[in-house]
Short mmCIF file of C-alpha atoms in Angstrom, two decimals:
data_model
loop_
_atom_site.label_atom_id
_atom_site.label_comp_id
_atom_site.label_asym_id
_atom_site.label_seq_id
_atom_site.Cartn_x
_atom_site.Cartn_y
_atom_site.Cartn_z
CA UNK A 1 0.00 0.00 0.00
CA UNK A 2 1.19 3.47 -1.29
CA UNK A 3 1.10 6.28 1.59
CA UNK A 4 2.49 9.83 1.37
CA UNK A 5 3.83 11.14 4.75
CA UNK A 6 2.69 14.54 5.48
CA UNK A 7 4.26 15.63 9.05
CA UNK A 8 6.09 13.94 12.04
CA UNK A 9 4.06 13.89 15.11
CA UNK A 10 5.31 13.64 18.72
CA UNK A 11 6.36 9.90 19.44
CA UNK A 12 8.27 10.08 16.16
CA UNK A 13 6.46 8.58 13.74
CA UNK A 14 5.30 10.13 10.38
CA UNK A 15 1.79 10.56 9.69
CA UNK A 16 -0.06 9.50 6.72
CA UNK A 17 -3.66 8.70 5.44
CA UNK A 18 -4.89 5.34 4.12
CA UNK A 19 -7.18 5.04 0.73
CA UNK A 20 -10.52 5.62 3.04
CA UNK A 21 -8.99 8.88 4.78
CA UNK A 22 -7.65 6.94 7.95
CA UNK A 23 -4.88 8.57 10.30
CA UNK A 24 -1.81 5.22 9.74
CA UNK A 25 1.43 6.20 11.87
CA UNK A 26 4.37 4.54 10.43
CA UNK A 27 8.24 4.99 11.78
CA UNK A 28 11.27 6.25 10.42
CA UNK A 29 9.75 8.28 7.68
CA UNK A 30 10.64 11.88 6.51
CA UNK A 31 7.68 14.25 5.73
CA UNK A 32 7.10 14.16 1.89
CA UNK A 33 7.85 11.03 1.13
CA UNK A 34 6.11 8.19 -0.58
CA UNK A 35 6.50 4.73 1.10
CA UNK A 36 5.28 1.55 0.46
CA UNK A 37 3.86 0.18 3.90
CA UNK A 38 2.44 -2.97 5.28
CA UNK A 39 -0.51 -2.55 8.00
CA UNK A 40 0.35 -3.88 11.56
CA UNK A 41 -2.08 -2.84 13.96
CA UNK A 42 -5.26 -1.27 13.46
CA UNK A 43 -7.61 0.60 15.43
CA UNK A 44 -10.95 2.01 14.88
CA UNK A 45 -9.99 5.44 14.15
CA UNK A 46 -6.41 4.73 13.35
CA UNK A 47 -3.61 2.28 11.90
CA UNK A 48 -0.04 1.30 12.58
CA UNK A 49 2.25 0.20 9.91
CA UNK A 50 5.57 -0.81 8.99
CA UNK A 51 7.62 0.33 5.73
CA UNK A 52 8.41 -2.30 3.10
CA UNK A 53 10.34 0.45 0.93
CA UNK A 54 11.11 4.00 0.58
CA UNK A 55 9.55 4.92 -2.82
CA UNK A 56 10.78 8.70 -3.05
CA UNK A 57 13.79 9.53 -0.22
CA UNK A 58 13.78 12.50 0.92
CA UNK A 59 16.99 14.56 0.64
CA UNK A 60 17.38 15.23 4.28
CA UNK A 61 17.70 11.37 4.44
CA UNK A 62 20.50 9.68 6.23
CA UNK A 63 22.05 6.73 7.05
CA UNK A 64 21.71 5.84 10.39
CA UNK A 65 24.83 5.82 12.89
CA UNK A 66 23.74 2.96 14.86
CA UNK A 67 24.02 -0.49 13.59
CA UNK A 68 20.99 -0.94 16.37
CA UNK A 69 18.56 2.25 15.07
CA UNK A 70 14.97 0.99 14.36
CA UNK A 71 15.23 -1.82 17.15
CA UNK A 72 16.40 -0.45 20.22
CA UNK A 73 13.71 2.02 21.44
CA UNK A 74 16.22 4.98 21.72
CA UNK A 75 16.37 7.12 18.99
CA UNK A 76 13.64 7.88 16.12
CA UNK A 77 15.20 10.37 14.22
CA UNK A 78 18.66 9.29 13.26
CA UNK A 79 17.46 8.58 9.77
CA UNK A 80 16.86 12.31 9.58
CA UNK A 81 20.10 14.99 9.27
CA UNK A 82 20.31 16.55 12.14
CA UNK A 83 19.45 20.63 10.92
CA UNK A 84 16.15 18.88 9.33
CA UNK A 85 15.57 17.33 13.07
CA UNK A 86 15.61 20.39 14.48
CA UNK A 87 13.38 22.47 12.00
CA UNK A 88 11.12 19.24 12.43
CA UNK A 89 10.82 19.84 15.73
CA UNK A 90 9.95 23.23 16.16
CA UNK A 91 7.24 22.31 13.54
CA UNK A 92 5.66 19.45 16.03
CA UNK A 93 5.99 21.85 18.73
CA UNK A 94 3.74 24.39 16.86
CA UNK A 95 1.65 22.13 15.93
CA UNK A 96 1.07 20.36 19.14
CA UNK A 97 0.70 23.89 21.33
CA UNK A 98 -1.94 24.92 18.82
CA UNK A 99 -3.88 21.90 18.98
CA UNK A 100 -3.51 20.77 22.46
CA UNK A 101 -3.38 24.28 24.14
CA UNK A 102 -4.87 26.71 21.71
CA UNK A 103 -1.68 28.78 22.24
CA UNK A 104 -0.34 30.63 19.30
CA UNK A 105 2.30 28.65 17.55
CA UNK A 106 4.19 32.24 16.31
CA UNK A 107 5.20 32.64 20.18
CA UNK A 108 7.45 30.00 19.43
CA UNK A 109 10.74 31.62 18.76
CA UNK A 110 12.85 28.59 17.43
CA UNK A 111 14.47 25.67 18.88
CA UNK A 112 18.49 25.93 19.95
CA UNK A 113 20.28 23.16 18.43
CA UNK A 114 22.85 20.73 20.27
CA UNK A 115 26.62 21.61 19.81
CA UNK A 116 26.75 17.53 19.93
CA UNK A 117 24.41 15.69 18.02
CA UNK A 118 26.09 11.99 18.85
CA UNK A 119 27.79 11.89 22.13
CA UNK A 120 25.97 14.51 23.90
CA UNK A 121 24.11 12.43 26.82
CA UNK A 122 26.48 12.33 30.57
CA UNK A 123 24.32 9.52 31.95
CA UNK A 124 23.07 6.29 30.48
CA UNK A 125 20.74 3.59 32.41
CA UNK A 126 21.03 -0.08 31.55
CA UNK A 127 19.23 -3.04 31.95
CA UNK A 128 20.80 -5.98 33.01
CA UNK A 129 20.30 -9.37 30.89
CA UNK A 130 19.19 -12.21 33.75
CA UNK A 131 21.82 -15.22 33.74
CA UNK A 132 24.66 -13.31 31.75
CA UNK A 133 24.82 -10.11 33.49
CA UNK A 134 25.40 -8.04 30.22
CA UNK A 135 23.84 -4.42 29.54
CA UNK A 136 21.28 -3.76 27.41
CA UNK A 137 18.44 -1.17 26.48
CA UNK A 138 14.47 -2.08 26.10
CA UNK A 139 13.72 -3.02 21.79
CA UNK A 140 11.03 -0.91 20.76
CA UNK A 141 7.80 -1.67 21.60
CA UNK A 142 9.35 -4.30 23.76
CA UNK A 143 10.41 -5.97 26.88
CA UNK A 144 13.55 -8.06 25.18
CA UNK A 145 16.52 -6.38 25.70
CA UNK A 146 18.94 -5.04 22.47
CA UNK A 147 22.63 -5.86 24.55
CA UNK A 148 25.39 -3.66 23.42
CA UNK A 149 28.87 -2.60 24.23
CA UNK A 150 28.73 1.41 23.06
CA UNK A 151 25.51 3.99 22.42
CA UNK A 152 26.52 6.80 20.38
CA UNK A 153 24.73 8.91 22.13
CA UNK A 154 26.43 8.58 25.69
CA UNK A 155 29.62 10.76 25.80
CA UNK A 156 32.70 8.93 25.20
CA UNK A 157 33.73 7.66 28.75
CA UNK A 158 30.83 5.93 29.50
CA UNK A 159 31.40 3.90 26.34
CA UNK A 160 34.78 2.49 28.20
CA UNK A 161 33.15 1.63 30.96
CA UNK A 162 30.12 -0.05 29.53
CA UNK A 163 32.53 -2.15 27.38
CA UNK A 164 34.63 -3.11 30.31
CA UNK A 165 31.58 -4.22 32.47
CA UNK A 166 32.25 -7.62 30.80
CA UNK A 167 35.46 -8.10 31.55
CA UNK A 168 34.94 -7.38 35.20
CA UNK A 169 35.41 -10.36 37.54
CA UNK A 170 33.58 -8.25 40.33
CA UNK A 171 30.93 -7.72 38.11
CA UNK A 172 30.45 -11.38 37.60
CA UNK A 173 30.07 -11.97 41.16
CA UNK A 174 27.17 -9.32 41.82
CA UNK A 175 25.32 -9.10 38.30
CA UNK A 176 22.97 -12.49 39.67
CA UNK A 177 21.13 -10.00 41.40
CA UNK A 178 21.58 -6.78 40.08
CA UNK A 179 19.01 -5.22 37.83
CA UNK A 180 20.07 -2.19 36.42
CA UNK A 181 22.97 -0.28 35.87
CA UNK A 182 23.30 3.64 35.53
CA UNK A 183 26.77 5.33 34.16
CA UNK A 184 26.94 8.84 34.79
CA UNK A 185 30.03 11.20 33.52
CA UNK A 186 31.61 13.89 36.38
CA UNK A 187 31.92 16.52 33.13
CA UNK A 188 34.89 18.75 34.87
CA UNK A 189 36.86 15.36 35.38
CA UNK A 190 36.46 13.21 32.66
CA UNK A 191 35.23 10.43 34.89
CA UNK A 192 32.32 7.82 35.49
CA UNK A 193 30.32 7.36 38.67
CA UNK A 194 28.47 3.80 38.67
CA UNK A 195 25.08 3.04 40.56
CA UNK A 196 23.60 -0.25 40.24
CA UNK A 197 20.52 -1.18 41.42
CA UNK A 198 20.72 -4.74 43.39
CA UNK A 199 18.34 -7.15 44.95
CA UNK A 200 20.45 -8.37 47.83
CA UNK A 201 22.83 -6.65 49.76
CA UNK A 202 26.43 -7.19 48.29
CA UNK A 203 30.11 -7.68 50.04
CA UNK A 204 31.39 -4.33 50.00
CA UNK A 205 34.91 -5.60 49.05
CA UNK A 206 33.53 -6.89 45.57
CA UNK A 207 31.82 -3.62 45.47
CA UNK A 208 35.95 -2.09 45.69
CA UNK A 209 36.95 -4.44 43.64
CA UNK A 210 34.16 -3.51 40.71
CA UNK A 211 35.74 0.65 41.08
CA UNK A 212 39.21 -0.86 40.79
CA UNK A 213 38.50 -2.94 37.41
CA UNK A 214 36.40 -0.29 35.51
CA UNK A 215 38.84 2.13 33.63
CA UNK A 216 37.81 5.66 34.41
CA UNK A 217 35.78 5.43 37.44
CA UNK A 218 35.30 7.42 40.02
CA UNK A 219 33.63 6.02 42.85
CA UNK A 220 30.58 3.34 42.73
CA UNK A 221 27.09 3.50 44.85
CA UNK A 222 24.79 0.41 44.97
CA UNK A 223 20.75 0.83 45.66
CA UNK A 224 18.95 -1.87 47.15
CA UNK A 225 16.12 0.34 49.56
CA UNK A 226 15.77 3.83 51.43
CA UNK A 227 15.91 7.10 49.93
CA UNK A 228 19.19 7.09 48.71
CA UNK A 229 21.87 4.59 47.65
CA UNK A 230 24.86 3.53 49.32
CA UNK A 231 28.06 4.56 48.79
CA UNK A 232 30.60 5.85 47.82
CA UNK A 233 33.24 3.20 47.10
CA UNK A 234 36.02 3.58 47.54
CA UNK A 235 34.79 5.20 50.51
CA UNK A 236 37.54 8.52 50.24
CA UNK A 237 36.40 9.48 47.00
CA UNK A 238 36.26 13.18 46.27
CA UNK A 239 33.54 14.95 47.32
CA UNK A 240 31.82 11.85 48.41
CA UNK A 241 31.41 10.29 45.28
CA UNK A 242 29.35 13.36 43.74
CA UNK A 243 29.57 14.27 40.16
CA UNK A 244 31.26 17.56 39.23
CA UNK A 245 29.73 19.77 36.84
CA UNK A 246 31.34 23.28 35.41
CA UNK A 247 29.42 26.07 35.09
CA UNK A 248 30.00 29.38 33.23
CA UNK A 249 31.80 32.12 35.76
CA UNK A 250 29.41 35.07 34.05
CA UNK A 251 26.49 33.33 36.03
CA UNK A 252 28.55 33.66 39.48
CA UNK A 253 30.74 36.59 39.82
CA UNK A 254 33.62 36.36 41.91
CA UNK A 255 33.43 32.74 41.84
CA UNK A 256 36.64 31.19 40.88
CA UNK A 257 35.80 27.96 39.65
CA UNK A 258 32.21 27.56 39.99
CA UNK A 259 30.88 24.05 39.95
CA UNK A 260 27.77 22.22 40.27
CA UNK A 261 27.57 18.72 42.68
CA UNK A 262 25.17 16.12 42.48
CA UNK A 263 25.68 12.54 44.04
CA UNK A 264 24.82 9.06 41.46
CA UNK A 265 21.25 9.11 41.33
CA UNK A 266 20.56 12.93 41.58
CA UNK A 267 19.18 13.93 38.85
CA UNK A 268 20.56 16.42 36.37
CA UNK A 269 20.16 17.11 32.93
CA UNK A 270 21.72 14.19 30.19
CA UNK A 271 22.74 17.16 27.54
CA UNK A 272 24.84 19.98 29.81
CA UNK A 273 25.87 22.02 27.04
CA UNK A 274 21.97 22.60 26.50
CA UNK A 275 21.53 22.81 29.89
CA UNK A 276 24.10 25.20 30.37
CA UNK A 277 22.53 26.97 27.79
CA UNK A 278 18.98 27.12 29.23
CA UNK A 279 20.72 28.51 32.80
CA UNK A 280 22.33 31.70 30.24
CA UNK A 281 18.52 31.74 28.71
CA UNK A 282 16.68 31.99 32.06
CA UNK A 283 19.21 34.67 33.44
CA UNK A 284 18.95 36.59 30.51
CA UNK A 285 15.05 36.66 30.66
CA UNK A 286 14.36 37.12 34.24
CA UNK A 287 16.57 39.99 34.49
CA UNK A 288 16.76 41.80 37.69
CA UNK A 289 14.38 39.36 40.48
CA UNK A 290 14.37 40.47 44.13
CA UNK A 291 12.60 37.46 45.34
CA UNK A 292 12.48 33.85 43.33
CA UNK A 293 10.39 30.66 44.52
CA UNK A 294 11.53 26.88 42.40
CA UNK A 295 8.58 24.79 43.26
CA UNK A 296 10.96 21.83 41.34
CA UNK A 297 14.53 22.87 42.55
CA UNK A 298 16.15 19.31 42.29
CA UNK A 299 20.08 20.38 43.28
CA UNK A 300 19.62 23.68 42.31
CA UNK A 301 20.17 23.76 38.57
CA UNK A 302 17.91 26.32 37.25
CA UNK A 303 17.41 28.36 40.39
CA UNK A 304 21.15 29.33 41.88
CA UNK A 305 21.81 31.38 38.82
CA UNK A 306 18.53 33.59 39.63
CA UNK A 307 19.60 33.57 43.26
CA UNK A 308 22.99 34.59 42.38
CA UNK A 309 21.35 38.23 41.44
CA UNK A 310 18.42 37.87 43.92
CA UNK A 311 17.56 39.03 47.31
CA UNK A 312 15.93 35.38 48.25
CA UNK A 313 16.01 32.48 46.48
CA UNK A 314 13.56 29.56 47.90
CA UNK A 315 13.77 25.97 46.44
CA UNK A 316 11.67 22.81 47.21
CA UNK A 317 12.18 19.29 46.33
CA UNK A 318 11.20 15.83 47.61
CA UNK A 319 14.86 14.16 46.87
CA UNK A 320 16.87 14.01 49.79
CA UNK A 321 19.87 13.52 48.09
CA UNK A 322 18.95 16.52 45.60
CA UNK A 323 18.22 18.72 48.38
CA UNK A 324 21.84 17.99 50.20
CA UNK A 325 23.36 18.46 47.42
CA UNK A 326 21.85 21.53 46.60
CA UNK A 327 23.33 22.81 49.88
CA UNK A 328 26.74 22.03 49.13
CA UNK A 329 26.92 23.43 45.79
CA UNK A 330 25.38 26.56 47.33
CA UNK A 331 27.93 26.53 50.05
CA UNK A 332 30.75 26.23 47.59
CA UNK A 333 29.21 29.07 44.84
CA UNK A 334 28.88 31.66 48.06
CA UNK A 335 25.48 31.58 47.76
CA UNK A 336 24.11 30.88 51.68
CA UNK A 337 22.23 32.52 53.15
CA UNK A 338 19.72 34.01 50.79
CA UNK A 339 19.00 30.34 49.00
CA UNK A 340 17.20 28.21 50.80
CA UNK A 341 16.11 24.53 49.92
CA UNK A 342 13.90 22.34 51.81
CA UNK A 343 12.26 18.64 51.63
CA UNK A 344 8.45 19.33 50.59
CA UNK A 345 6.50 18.90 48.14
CA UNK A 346 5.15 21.74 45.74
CA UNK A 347 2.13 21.26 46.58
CA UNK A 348 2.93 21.57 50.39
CA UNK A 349 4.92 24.94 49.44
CA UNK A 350 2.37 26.77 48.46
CA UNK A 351 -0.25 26.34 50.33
CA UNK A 352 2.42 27.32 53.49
CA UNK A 353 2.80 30.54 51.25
CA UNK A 354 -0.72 31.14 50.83
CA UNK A 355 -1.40 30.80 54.51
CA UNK A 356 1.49 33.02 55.54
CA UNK A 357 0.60 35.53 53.13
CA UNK A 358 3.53 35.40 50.82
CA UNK A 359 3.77 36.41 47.18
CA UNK A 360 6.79 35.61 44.86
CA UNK A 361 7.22 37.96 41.63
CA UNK A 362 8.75 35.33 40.08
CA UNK A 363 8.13 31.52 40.44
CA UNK A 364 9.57 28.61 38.57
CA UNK A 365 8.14 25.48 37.10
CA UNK A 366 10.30 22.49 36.36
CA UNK A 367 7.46 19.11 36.75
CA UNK A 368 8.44 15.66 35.67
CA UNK A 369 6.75 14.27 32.75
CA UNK A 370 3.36 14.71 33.98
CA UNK A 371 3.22 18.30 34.71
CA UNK A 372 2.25 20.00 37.12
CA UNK A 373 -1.68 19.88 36.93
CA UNK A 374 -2.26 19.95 41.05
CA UNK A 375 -0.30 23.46 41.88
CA UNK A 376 -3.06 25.58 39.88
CA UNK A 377 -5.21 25.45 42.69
CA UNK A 378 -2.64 27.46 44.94
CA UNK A 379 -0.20 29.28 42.77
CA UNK A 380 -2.66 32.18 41.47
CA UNK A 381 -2.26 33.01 45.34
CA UNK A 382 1.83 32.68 45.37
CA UNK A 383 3.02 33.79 41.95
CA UNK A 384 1.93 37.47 41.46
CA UNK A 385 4.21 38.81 38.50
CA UNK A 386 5.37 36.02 36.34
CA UNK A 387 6.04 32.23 35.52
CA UNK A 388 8.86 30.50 34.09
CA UNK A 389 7.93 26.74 33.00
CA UNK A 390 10.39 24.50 32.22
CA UNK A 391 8.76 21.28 30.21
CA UNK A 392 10.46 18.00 28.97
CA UNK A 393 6.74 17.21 27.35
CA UNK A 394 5.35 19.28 24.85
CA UNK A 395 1.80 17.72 24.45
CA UNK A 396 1.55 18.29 28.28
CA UNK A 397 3.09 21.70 28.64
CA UNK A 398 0.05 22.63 26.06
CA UNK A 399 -2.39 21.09 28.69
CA UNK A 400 -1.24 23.15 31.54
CA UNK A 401 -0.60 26.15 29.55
CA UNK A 402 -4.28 26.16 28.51
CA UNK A 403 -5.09 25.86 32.34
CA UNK A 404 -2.67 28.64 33.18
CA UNK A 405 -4.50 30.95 30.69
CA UNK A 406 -8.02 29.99 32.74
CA UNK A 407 -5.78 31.03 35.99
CA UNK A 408 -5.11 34.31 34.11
CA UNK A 409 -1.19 33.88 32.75
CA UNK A 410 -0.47 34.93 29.27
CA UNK A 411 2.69 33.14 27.42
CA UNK A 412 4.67 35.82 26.03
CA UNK A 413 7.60 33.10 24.29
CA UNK A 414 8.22 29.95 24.17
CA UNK A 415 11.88 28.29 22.92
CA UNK A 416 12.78 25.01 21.98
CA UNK A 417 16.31 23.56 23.15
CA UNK A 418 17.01 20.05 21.95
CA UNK A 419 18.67 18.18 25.26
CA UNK A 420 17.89 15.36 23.08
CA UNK A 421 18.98 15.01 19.28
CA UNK A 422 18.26 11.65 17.48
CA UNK A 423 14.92 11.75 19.30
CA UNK A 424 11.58 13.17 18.95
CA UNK A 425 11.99 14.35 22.92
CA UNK A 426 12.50 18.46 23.26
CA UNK A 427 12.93 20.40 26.63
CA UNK A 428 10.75 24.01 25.99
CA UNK A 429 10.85 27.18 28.45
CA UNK A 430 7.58 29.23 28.45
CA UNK A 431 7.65 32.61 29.94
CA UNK A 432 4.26 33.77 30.91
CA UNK A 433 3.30 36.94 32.64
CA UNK A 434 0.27 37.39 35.40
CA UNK A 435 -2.77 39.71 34.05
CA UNK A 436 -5.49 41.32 36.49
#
């Protein structure tokens, strides 16, 4: 069956129409082209297919890095060149504020592309393949595991480790009951933390052993239950174990080396160039701020360069481990007393604003994947002036957008910055401003 693909929609996949007028969504397809596909799922208002060839290729075409594109469920767009992946996805972000959220797609003002297209990620999660104790990532659509010794997205270090897991004899010893595996690059050294998530407790000296036989690494935490893992080993690692992360002196004056910390586990962005990026972005935007309230502070990332030209500077988080080390990187940037972090939840923060009678000009937004639906109730009360959301899901940053306008916000901009080439994902910052 002949289909022509006329746009990519979030997921990936392109979207075509079958003889009858039927929506079919078929992977690794370029708008414009004509492909011949075979059906493989269909639903009442929809179908899923599979290409059997490529009639007409489209010129911004490629051949795919990866020897495992198209079955591990990574990547969807390495068949595209990467300036067509970004002008693709400032198109699907458009199109998916407009429909979703009503919001104007021309308040989109572009999408900042990687410096790295390949080897841009500082953290890569593994499964771990029962019986053998190799590493692997989830096949598409899948629960099988794709095992492989190098992703060409992870930055180069992690690579060497990953390959050298199988050549570990400590690793043989614990990988009966470990699960999964996380690598995770300390950027301003050039080396790997490891956390592995484990079933039973292991013998700390394998534990030693498996930091000693991994080129590269820095220190190694295991996770078996509590709030945060244990480690590190070898127990006088620098800094505890944490991960060291450069930062650009213009956002800290007078700092000499300023440096972000966050522990294995903690989370922080995969792409730091973007990130970095982002932090230059939000400083540039919010300008002068007196007082500044991160209802998602993790460690700190987007806040401490706000509260290094703030008055006050209030973060909240539910990670322990984010939250102390938050308050070491805040020690070391000279940043105590005005920022202040605390264990609770969003939600929690703001209604103990509302009831004290506090009001932030400027509040920041950075929910997981599923937004941050439950906070309208209370922040109309808390954030008087303006918004800054921070979204890693386009399809629900339209949602809540649409619920901020009821709440009486206005987007002024939105911009794109692709933390994640060779994938349909996109992290988006929308600036919106309170209206009587």
């Amino acid at each position: 069956m002949r289909v022509r693909i006329e746009k990519l929609v979030f997921g990936g996949d392109g979207l075509a129409r079958l003889p009858e007028g039927r929506v079919v969504f078929v992977p690794g397809v370029i708008p414009g082209e004509e492909v011949e596909i075979e059906l493989v799922r269909e639903h009442r208002d929809y179908a899923e297919a599979r290409v059997r060839e490529i009639l007409s290729p489209s010129p911004e075409r490629v051949t795919p890095p990866c020897p495992h594109y198209g079955v591990c469920g990574g990547c969807q767009f390495q068949h595209i060149s990467y300036p067509a992946q970004v002008r693709w996805k400032e198109e699907m972000l458009r199109e998916t504020l407009e429909r979703l959220g009503g919001i104007p797609g021309d308040l989109v003002e572009g999408v900042v592309p990687s410096p790295s297209p390949l080897r841009y990620r500082n953290r890569l999660r593994f499964h771990v393949e029962s019986g053998t104790g190799r590493l692997g990532f989830v096949k598409r659509k899948s629960h099988d595991l794709v095992l492989i010794e190098d992703c060409l997205l992870g930055e180069e270090p992690l690579g060497r480790v990953l390959a050298a897991f199988s050549r570990s004899a400590a690793w043989r010893r614990l990988q009966s009951w470990a699960k999964r595996v996380k690598l995770e690059l300390s950027p301003a050294e050039g080396l790997v933390t490891v956390l592995f998530w484990i079933t039973v407790e292991p013998d700390p000296e394998d534990v030693r052993d498996l930091a000693r036989e991994l080129p590269g690494v820095k220190s190694v935490f295991f996770w078996t239950r509590g709030p945060r893992p244990r480690g590190p080993f070898p127990e006088e690692a620098p800094h505890r174990g944490r991960r060291l992360f450069p930062v650009p002196s213009s956002l800290f004056p007078g700092v000499e080396e300023p440096l972000y910390f966050a522990r294995p586990g903690v989370f922080t962005q995969a792409n730091w160039e973007i990130n970095l990026r982002i932090m230059e972005y939000l400083r540039l935007r919010a300008g002068e701020v007196e007082r500044v309230l991160d209802l998602h502070a993790g460690m700190g990332n987007f806040l401490f360069p706000l509260a290094s030209q703030a008055s006050e500077a209030r973060g909240v988080d539910t990670d322990p481990g984010a939250i102390e080390d938050g308050l070491y990187t805040a020690e070391y940037l000279g940043l105590t007393p005005r920022v202040r972090l605390e264990r609770i939840t969003a939600t929690e923060a703001l209604i103990e604003t509302w009831k004290e009678a506090e009001t932030y000009p400027l509040v920041l937004l950075d929910p997981p994947r599923g937004g941050c639906r439950e906070l309208l109730r209370y922040l109309p009360e808390v954030a008087r002036d303006r918004l800054i959301y921070i979204s890693c899901d386009p399809p629900t940053l339209a949602r809540d957008l649409k619920l901020l306008l009821d709440a009486g916000y206005r987007p002024e901009v939105l911009k794109g910055f692709d933390m994640f080439p060779q994938t349909y994902h996109l992290e988006v910052v929308a600036l919106l401003r309170r209206h009587p």
